[in-house]
Short mmCIF file of C-alpha atoms in Angstrom, two decimals:
data_model
loop_
_atom_site.label_atom_id
_atom_site.label_comp_id
_atom_site.label_asym_id
_atom_site.label_seq_id
_atom_site.Cartn_x
_atom_site.Cartn_y
_atom_site.Cartn_z
CA MET A 311 4.60 -19.92 22.16
CA TRP A 312 7.39 -17.51 23.12
CA ILE A 313 6.91 -18.41 26.80
CA GLU A 314 7.17 -22.11 25.99
CA SER A 315 10.31 -21.47 23.91
CA ALA A 316 11.96 -19.50 26.72
CA THR A 317 11.06 -22.21 29.24
CA LYS A 318 12.66 -24.89 27.10
CA ARG A 319 15.83 -22.80 26.68
CA ALA A 320 15.97 -22.24 30.44
CA GLN A 321 15.55 -25.98 31.10
CA GLY A 322 18.31 -26.72 28.57
CA ALA A 323 20.63 -24.22 30.25
CA VAL A 324 20.00 -25.82 33.66
CA ARG A 325 20.78 -29.26 32.23
CA ASP A 326 24.01 -27.98 30.72
CA VAL A 327 25.10 -26.41 34.02
CA LEU A 328 24.30 -29.61 35.89
CA LEU A 329 26.24 -31.62 33.32
CA VAL A 330 29.33 -29.44 33.75
CA LEU A 331 29.06 -29.61 37.54
CA LEU A 332 28.70 -33.38 37.37
CA GLY A 333 31.84 -33.52 35.23
CA ILE A 334 33.78 -31.45 37.75
CA VAL A 335 32.60 -33.59 40.66
CA GLY A 336 33.34 -36.79 38.74
CA ALA A 337 36.82 -35.62 37.75
CA ALA A 338 37.56 -34.59 41.32
CA GLY A 339 36.37 -37.98 42.55
CA VAL A 340 38.57 -39.86 40.08
CA ASN A 341 41.54 -37.70 41.04
CA LEU A 342 41.00 -38.37 44.73
CA LEU A 343 40.53 -42.13 44.37
CA THR A 344 43.61 -42.55 42.18
CA SER A 345 45.69 -40.53 44.63
CA LEU A 346 44.77 -42.97 47.40
CA ALA A 347 45.71 -46.06 45.39
CA ASP A 348 48.80 -48.04 46.41
CA LYS A 349 50.15 -48.87 42.98
CA GLU A 350 52.47 -46.39 41.27
CA ALA A 351 51.00 -47.28 37.86
CA VAL A 352 47.63 -45.94 38.98
CA HIS A 353 49.30 -42.71 40.13
CA ARG A 354 50.75 -42.17 36.69
CA TRP A 355 47.25 -42.27 35.18
CA ARG A 356 45.78 -39.96 37.81
CA TRP A 357 45.71 -36.74 35.80
CA PRO A 358 44.95 -38.28 32.38
CA LEU A 359 41.92 -40.06 33.88
CA THR A 360 40.82 -36.85 35.56
CA ALA A 361 41.01 -35.00 32.25
CA VAL A 362 39.13 -37.72 30.37
CA VAL A 363 36.24 -37.72 32.86
CA LEU A 364 36.00 -33.93 32.85
CA LEU A 365 36.10 -33.65 29.05
CA ALA A 366 33.47 -36.37 28.68
CA PHE A 367 30.97 -34.08 30.38
CA VAL A 368 32.17 -30.67 29.24
CA LEU A 369 32.81 -31.28 25.52
CA PRO A 370 29.13 -32.02 24.62
CA VAL A 371 28.09 -28.71 26.22
CA PHE A 372 30.91 -26.85 24.46
CA TRP A 373 29.94 -28.41 21.12
CA LYS A 374 26.29 -27.48 21.59
CA HIS A 375 26.91 -23.82 22.38
CA ARG A 376 30.02 -23.04 20.32
CA LEU A 377 30.92 -25.44 17.55
CA GLY A 378 27.44 -26.74 16.79
CA SER A 379 25.61 -23.41 16.89
CA ALA A 380 26.54 -22.53 13.31
CA ASN A 381 24.74 -25.58 11.93
CA ALA A 382 21.36 -26.98 12.90
CA PRO A 383 20.06 -24.34 15.38
CA VAL A 384 20.15 -21.45 12.92
CA ARG A 385 17.98 -23.40 10.49
CA LYS A 386 15.04 -23.75 12.90
CA LEU A 387 12.87 -20.73 13.58
CA CYS A 388 10.21 -19.79 16.10
CA ARG A 389 9.21 -16.21 15.17
CA VAL A 390 9.19 -14.17 11.95
CA ALA A 391 8.52 -10.58 10.87
CA ALA A 392 8.64 -8.86 7.48
CA VAL A 393 8.47 -5.37 5.99
CA ASP A 394 8.54 -3.87 2.48
CA ASN A 395 11.87 -2.04 2.39
CA GLY A 396 10.73 0.31 -0.37
CA GLU A 397 13.60 -0.79 -2.60
CA GLY A 398 11.86 -3.59 -4.49
CA GLY A 399 12.34 -6.16 -1.74
CA MET A 400 10.96 -7.48 1.52
CA ASP A 401 13.22 -7.58 4.58
CA VAL A 402 12.56 -10.69 6.65
CA LEU A 403 13.59 -10.87 10.29
CA ALA A 404 13.44 -14.13 12.25
CA VAL A 405 14.29 -15.59 15.65
CA THR A 406 15.96 -18.99 15.70
CA LYS A 407 15.08 -21.59 18.29
CA ASN A 408 18.39 -20.89 20.06
CA GLY A 409 17.50 -17.19 20.38
CA LYS A 410 19.58 -15.63 17.61
CA VAL A 411 18.20 -13.06 15.16
CA ILE A 412 18.75 -13.57 11.43
CA THR A 413 17.70 -11.55 8.39
CA ALA A 414 17.51 -11.80 4.60
CA THR A 415 15.85 -9.93 1.75
CA CYS A 416 13.35 -11.43 -0.69
CA THR A 417 12.91 -9.75 -4.10
CA GLY A 418 9.84 -9.53 -6.28
CA LYS A 419 10.86 -12.73 -8.07
CA SER A 420 11.11 -14.57 -4.73
CA LEU A 421 14.90 -14.58 -4.91
CA TRP A 422 16.63 -14.49 -1.53
CA SER A 423 19.81 -12.82 -0.37
CA PRO A 424 22.09 -14.88 1.90
CA TRP A 425 20.88 -15.14 5.49
CA ARG A 426 23.06 -13.52 8.10
CA VAL A 427 23.02 -13.46 11.88
CA ILE A 428 22.60 -9.91 13.15
CA LEU A 429 22.17 -10.66 16.87
CA GLU A 430 24.40 -13.31 18.42
CA THR A 431 23.41 -13.08 22.09
CA GLY A 432 20.97 -15.99 21.90
CA PHE A 433 18.39 -14.26 24.12
CA ALA A 434 15.81 -13.01 21.58
CA TRP A 435 12.30 -14.41 21.36
CA ASP A 436 10.43 -11.91 19.19
CA VAL A 437 11.21 -9.42 16.41
CA ALA A 438 9.60 -6.56 14.48
CA ALA A 439 10.60 -4.32 11.59
CA VAL A 440 9.45 -0.93 10.31
CA VAL A 441 10.35 1.57 7.57
CA PRO A 442 10.00 5.02 9.18
CA ARG A 443 11.21 6.80 6.03
CA GLN A 444 12.47 5.95 2.55
CA GLY A 445 15.71 3.96 2.56
CA ILE A 446 15.65 3.27 6.31
CA VAL A 447 14.65 -0.03 7.94
CA GLU A 448 14.59 -0.41 11.71
CA TYR A 449 14.90 -3.88 13.23
CA TYR A 450 13.60 -4.51 16.74
CA ALA A 451 14.56 -7.52 18.85
CA LEU A 452 12.89 -8.38 22.15
CA ASP A 453 15.10 -10.22 24.65
CA ARG A 454 13.67 -12.75 27.08
CA ASP A 455 14.32 -10.32 29.95
CA GLY A 456 12.00 -7.76 28.33
CA THR A 457 14.69 -5.52 26.85
CA ILE A 458 13.88 -4.09 23.41
CA ARG A 459 16.85 -3.42 21.12
CA MET A 460 16.88 -1.55 17.82
CA ARG A 461 19.26 -1.65 14.88
CA THR A 462 19.00 0.53 11.76
CA ARG A 463 19.74 -0.47 8.17
CA ASP A 464 20.47 2.68 6.21
CA ARG A 465 20.83 1.75 2.52
CA GLY A 466 22.83 -1.36 3.31
CA HIS A 467 24.76 -0.05 6.30
CA LEU A 468 23.88 -1.58 9.68
CA SER A 469 24.20 0.42 12.87
CA THR A 470 25.04 -1.11 16.24
CA TRP A 471 22.27 -2.37 18.50
CA GLN A 472 20.81 0.18 20.90
CA VAL A 473 18.48 -0.39 23.83
CA VAL A 474 15.15 1.30 23.12
CA ARG A 475 13.71 1.24 26.61
CA ILE A 476 12.81 -1.18 29.39
CA LEU A 477 9.21 -1.17 30.57
CA GLY A 478 10.02 -1.11 34.29
CA ASP A 479 8.43 -2.76 37.31
CA THR A 480 5.09 -0.94 36.99
CA HIS A 481 4.44 -2.27 33.49
CA GLY A 482 5.78 -5.83 33.69
CA ARG A 483 8.02 -7.65 31.25
CA ALA A 484 7.52 -7.38 27.48
CA MET A 485 6.69 -10.72 25.85
CA CYS A 486 6.04 -9.79 22.20
CA VAL A 487 6.56 -6.75 19.99
CA ALA A 488 5.10 -5.22 16.81
CA SER A 489 5.83 -2.02 14.91
CA SER A 490 4.52 0.22 12.14
CA SER A 491 4.83 3.80 10.88
CA LEU A 492 1.98 6.31 10.88
CA ALA A 493 3.77 8.86 8.67
CA PRO A 494 7.30 9.57 7.38
CA GLY A 495 9.67 9.96 10.31
CA HIS A 496 7.33 8.17 12.74
CA ARG A 497 7.48 4.72 14.29
CA GLU A 498 5.16 3.05 16.78
CA LEU A 499 6.01 0.14 19.05
CA MET A 500 3.40 -2.15 20.58
CA VAL A 501 4.23 -4.72 23.22
CA ILE A 502 2.36 -7.25 25.32
CA THR A 503 3.56 -7.79 28.87
CA ASP A 504 3.66 -10.97 30.92
CA SER A 505 0.45 -9.83 32.63
CA GLY A 506 -1.36 -9.52 29.28
CA ARG A 507 -1.32 -5.71 29.07
CA LEU A 508 -1.02 -4.20 25.60
CA LEU A 509 1.17 -1.08 25.71
CA HIS A 510 2.40 1.25 23.00
CA ALA A 511 4.97 4.03 22.63
CA TRP A 512 6.14 6.11 19.68
CA ARG A 513 8.94 8.30 18.43
CA THR A 514 9.38 10.76 15.58
CA ASP A 515 12.67 11.72 13.98
CA GLY A 516 14.67 14.05 16.19
CA GLN A 517 12.58 13.26 19.27
CA GLY A 518 12.87 10.75 22.11
CA TRP A 519 10.46 7.92 22.83
CA SER A 520 7.13 8.72 24.43
CA GLN A 521 5.99 7.14 27.66
CA TRP A 522 4.24 3.80 27.48
CA HIS A 523 0.45 4.00 27.15
CA ASP A 524 -2.05 1.26 28.00
CA SER A 525 -4.38 0.22 25.17
CA GLY A 526 -7.16 -0.86 27.52
CA LEU A 527 -7.28 -4.48 26.30
CA ALA A 528 -6.67 -7.04 29.05
CA GLY A 529 -5.32 -10.57 28.66
CA ALA A 530 -3.64 -9.93 25.30
CA ARG A 531 -1.62 -12.73 23.71
CA ASP A 532 -0.26 -11.27 20.45
CA VAL A 533 -0.48 -7.96 18.60
CA THR A 534 0.04 -6.43 15.16
CA VAL A 535 -0.42 -2.96 13.70
CA CYS A 536 -0.77 -1.76 10.11
CA ALA A 537 -0.94 1.68 8.44
CA PRO A 538 -3.06 1.45 5.23
CA HIS A 539 -2.18 5.11 4.56
CA ASP A 540 -0.55 8.01 6.37
CA GLY A 541 -2.41 9.06 9.50
CA LEU A 542 -4.35 5.79 9.91
CA PHE A 543 -3.46 2.83 12.13
CA GLU A 544 -5.28 -0.50 12.20
CA ASN A 545 -4.51 -2.40 15.40
CA PHE A 546 -5.27 -6.11 15.92
CA ALA A 547 -4.75 -8.24 19.02
CA VAL A 548 -5.43 -11.75 20.25
CA ASP A 549 -6.74 -12.28 23.77
CA ALA A 550 -6.20 -15.16 26.20
CA ASP A 551 -9.30 -16.96 24.85
CA GLY A 552 -7.97 -16.87 21.28
CA GLU A 553 -10.37 -14.16 20.10
CA VAL A 554 -9.27 -11.45 17.66
CA TRP A 555 -9.89 -7.80 18.57
CA HIS A 556 -9.67 -4.71 16.36
CA ARG A 557 -9.44 -0.94 16.78
CA TRP A 558 -8.12 1.92 14.63
CA PHE A 559 -6.53 5.32 15.02
CA TRP A 560 -7.50 8.44 13.06
CA GLU A 561 -6.64 11.44 15.21
CA ARG A 562 -7.72 9.33 18.19
CA TRP A 563 -8.10 5.64 19.06
CA THR A 564 -11.50 3.96 18.77
CA GLU A 565 -12.86 1.41 21.23
CA TRP A 566 -11.93 -2.24 20.75
CA GLU A 567 -14.35 -4.45 18.81
CA ARG A 568 -14.44 -8.22 18.98
CA TRP A 569 -13.90 -10.04 15.70
CA GLY A 570 -14.08 -13.68 16.77
CA ARG A 571 -11.67 -16.03 15.02
CA PRO A 572 -11.38 -17.90 11.71
CA GLY A 573 -10.68 -21.36 13.18
CA SER A 574 -9.14 -22.74 16.36
CA PRO A 575 -8.30 -20.27 19.19
CA ALA A 576 -5.93 -17.69 17.74
CA ARG A 577 -2.32 -17.49 18.93
CA ALA A 578 -0.59 -15.11 16.48
CA VAL A 579 -1.60 -12.27 14.14
CA SER A 580 0.08 -10.29 11.37
CA ALA A 581 -1.23 -7.40 9.26
CA PHE A 582 0.22 -5.43 6.36
CA ARG A 583 -0.86 -3.21 3.50
CA LYS A 584 -0.61 -4.07 -0.18
CA LEU A 585 -1.67 -0.97 -2.08
CA THR A 586 -2.63 2.29 -0.43
CA GLU A 587 -6.01 1.79 1.26
CA TYR A 588 -5.73 -2.03 1.10
CA GLN A 589 -4.65 -4.35 3.90
CA GLU A 590 -4.50 -8.03 4.75
CA LEU A 591 -4.78 -9.76 8.15
CA PHE A 592 -3.45 -13.26 8.91
CA VAL A 593 -4.33 -15.27 12.03
CA VAL A 594 -2.66 -18.47 13.29
CA GLY A 595 -4.70 -20.88 15.41
CA ASP A 596 -3.54 -23.15 18.22
CA ALA A 597 -4.25 -26.15 15.97
CA GLY A 598 -1.76 -24.85 13.38
CA ASP A 599 -4.47 -23.50 11.04
CA LEU A 600 -4.18 -20.21 9.15
CA GLY A 601 -7.04 -17.80 8.48
CA HIS A 602 -7.13 -14.39 6.83
CA ARG A 603 -9.36 -11.53 5.76
CA HIS A 604 -8.79 -8.34 3.78
CA HIS A 605 -10.10 -4.84 3.47
CA GLN A 606 -10.10 -2.02 0.93
CA ARG A 607 -11.24 1.52 1.64
CA GLY A 608 -14.86 2.02 0.65
CA HIS A 609 -15.69 -1.65 1.19
CA ALA A 610 -16.47 -3.81 4.20
CA TRP A 611 -13.94 -6.28 5.55
CA SER A 612 -14.16 -9.67 3.85
CA ASP A 613 -15.39 -12.72 5.71
CA TRP A 614 -12.84 -14.98 7.36
CA LEU A 615 -11.13 -17.24 4.84
CA VAL A 616 -9.10 -20.36 5.63
CA MET A 617 -5.80 -20.86 3.85
CA ASP A 618 -4.33 -24.33 3.27
CA THR A 619 -0.80 -24.73 4.60
CA PRO A 620 1.90 -27.38 4.07
CA ALA A 621 2.31 -28.00 7.81
CA GLY A 622 1.13 -26.88 11.24
CA VAL A 623 1.76 -23.14 11.61
CA ILE A 624 3.17 -21.48 14.75
CA ASP A 625 3.81 -17.95 13.43
CA VAL A 626 2.99 -15.81 10.41
CA ALA A 627 4.16 -12.59 8.77
CA GLY A 628 3.15 -10.80 5.64
CA SER A 629 4.44 -7.99 3.48
CA THR A 630 5.02 -6.92 -0.12
CA THR A 631 8.00 -6.64 -2.43
CA SER A 632 6.25 -4.03 -4.59
CA PRO A 633 2.92 -2.17 -4.28
CA ASN A 634 0.92 -5.05 -5.74
CA SER A 635 3.03 -8.08 -4.84
CA LEU A 636 1.92 -9.85 -1.67
CA ARG A 637 3.98 -12.41 0.24
CA CYS A 638 2.79 -14.58 3.12
CA LEU A 639 5.44 -16.19 5.36
CA ILE A 640 4.83 -18.91 7.93
CA VAL A 641 6.96 -20.82 10.40
CA ASP A 642 5.86 -24.41 10.88
CA SER A 643 6.06 -26.58 13.98
CA GLU A 644 9.41 -28.00 12.82
CA GLY A 645 10.95 -24.51 12.62
CA ALA A 646 10.93 -24.33 8.80
CA LEU A 647 10.08 -21.15 6.89
CA TRP A 648 7.56 -21.21 4.01
CA LEU A 649 6.63 -18.53 1.46
CA ARG A 650 3.42 -18.11 -0.52
CA PRO A 651 3.25 -15.34 -3.14
CA TYR A 652 0.08 -13.75 -4.50
CA ASP A 653 -0.41 -13.39 -8.23
CA GLY A 654 -2.05 -9.99 -8.66
CA THR A 655 -2.57 -10.53 -12.39
CA GLY A 656 -4.37 -13.82 -11.94
CA ASN A 657 -5.92 -12.75 -8.63
CA ARG A 658 -4.89 -15.94 -6.86
CA TRP A 659 -2.45 -17.33 -4.31
CA LEU A 660 0.33 -19.46 -5.78
CA ASP A 661 1.79 -22.63 -4.23
CA TRP A 662 3.74 -22.64 -0.99
CA CYS A 663 7.50 -23.05 -1.29
CA ARG A 664 9.94 -23.86 1.48
CA VAL A 665 12.64 -21.24 2.06
CA SER A 666 16.19 -22.52 2.47
CA ILE A 667 17.86 -21.02 5.55
CA GLY A 668 21.58 -21.52 5.78
#
């Protein structure tokens, strides 16, 4: 999906450049023809006509990228991530279809803070978020050139964006990113490259980033990681055939095991914990279907379950706003964001509601 999105943006940029060049050539042609005319009246209109022709081509491009960017584009999304901020809310991070990164906070009563743009460059195509310690939220944005940037929210104060690291020629270009924390002061990044390699690196407070390490899974398509409790990682990935794979870390990584899929070939995955020792996994299929399964320590993983959705799904994220308050977020094929809360008291999922993004 992120490759298709980047391709469309690149095609749009080429069209815009060609449109501007056509305007310049057309304006130059009008200027030349009017300069060769015999009548003085035509000469007087030489420069006004040149300006009109040039503006006719340039103004639509200017409107699209400058004046119009504050309206429709920011309302349509392509990727979403979420994390429990530990302060009674869920921080939601999303990529718009024009490559900007926006964020908002959802409270336990499904009330939303205003959305704000936190990355204006227009080059992002995936995001991740993690809470490495109480009161700190780290936002990660992956640019289409493979650069990973990080910005910290420290009790309401946002730092500037910093480049985390670039994979380099030997690894390939990063295409998607996920993050989680194994213990206080720790954060782990997982990326999938354009060759389908799943790599991961980590950092603890006061230390630099580790080198990138290969997970050993080839042909990966999407990845997520969850820490049900300190010291334990649960890692899930989707391969090129749309199959879900699983491994975990407890002092060392296990081998990958194949989990199949809940519906159509999988394209996106998201995992998060609710209570300590409990976690939920969501899987989006190519047909826009949404499946999920859950696990609690001491019990086997549930069977795959299929969740009804209001529209075709292209991405999913999940998190909590309190230890027992689940929230599932989806982005549909039209770029709209939907929220479905879980009623822990009644042990049931409530109705989907569309989230207003403005």
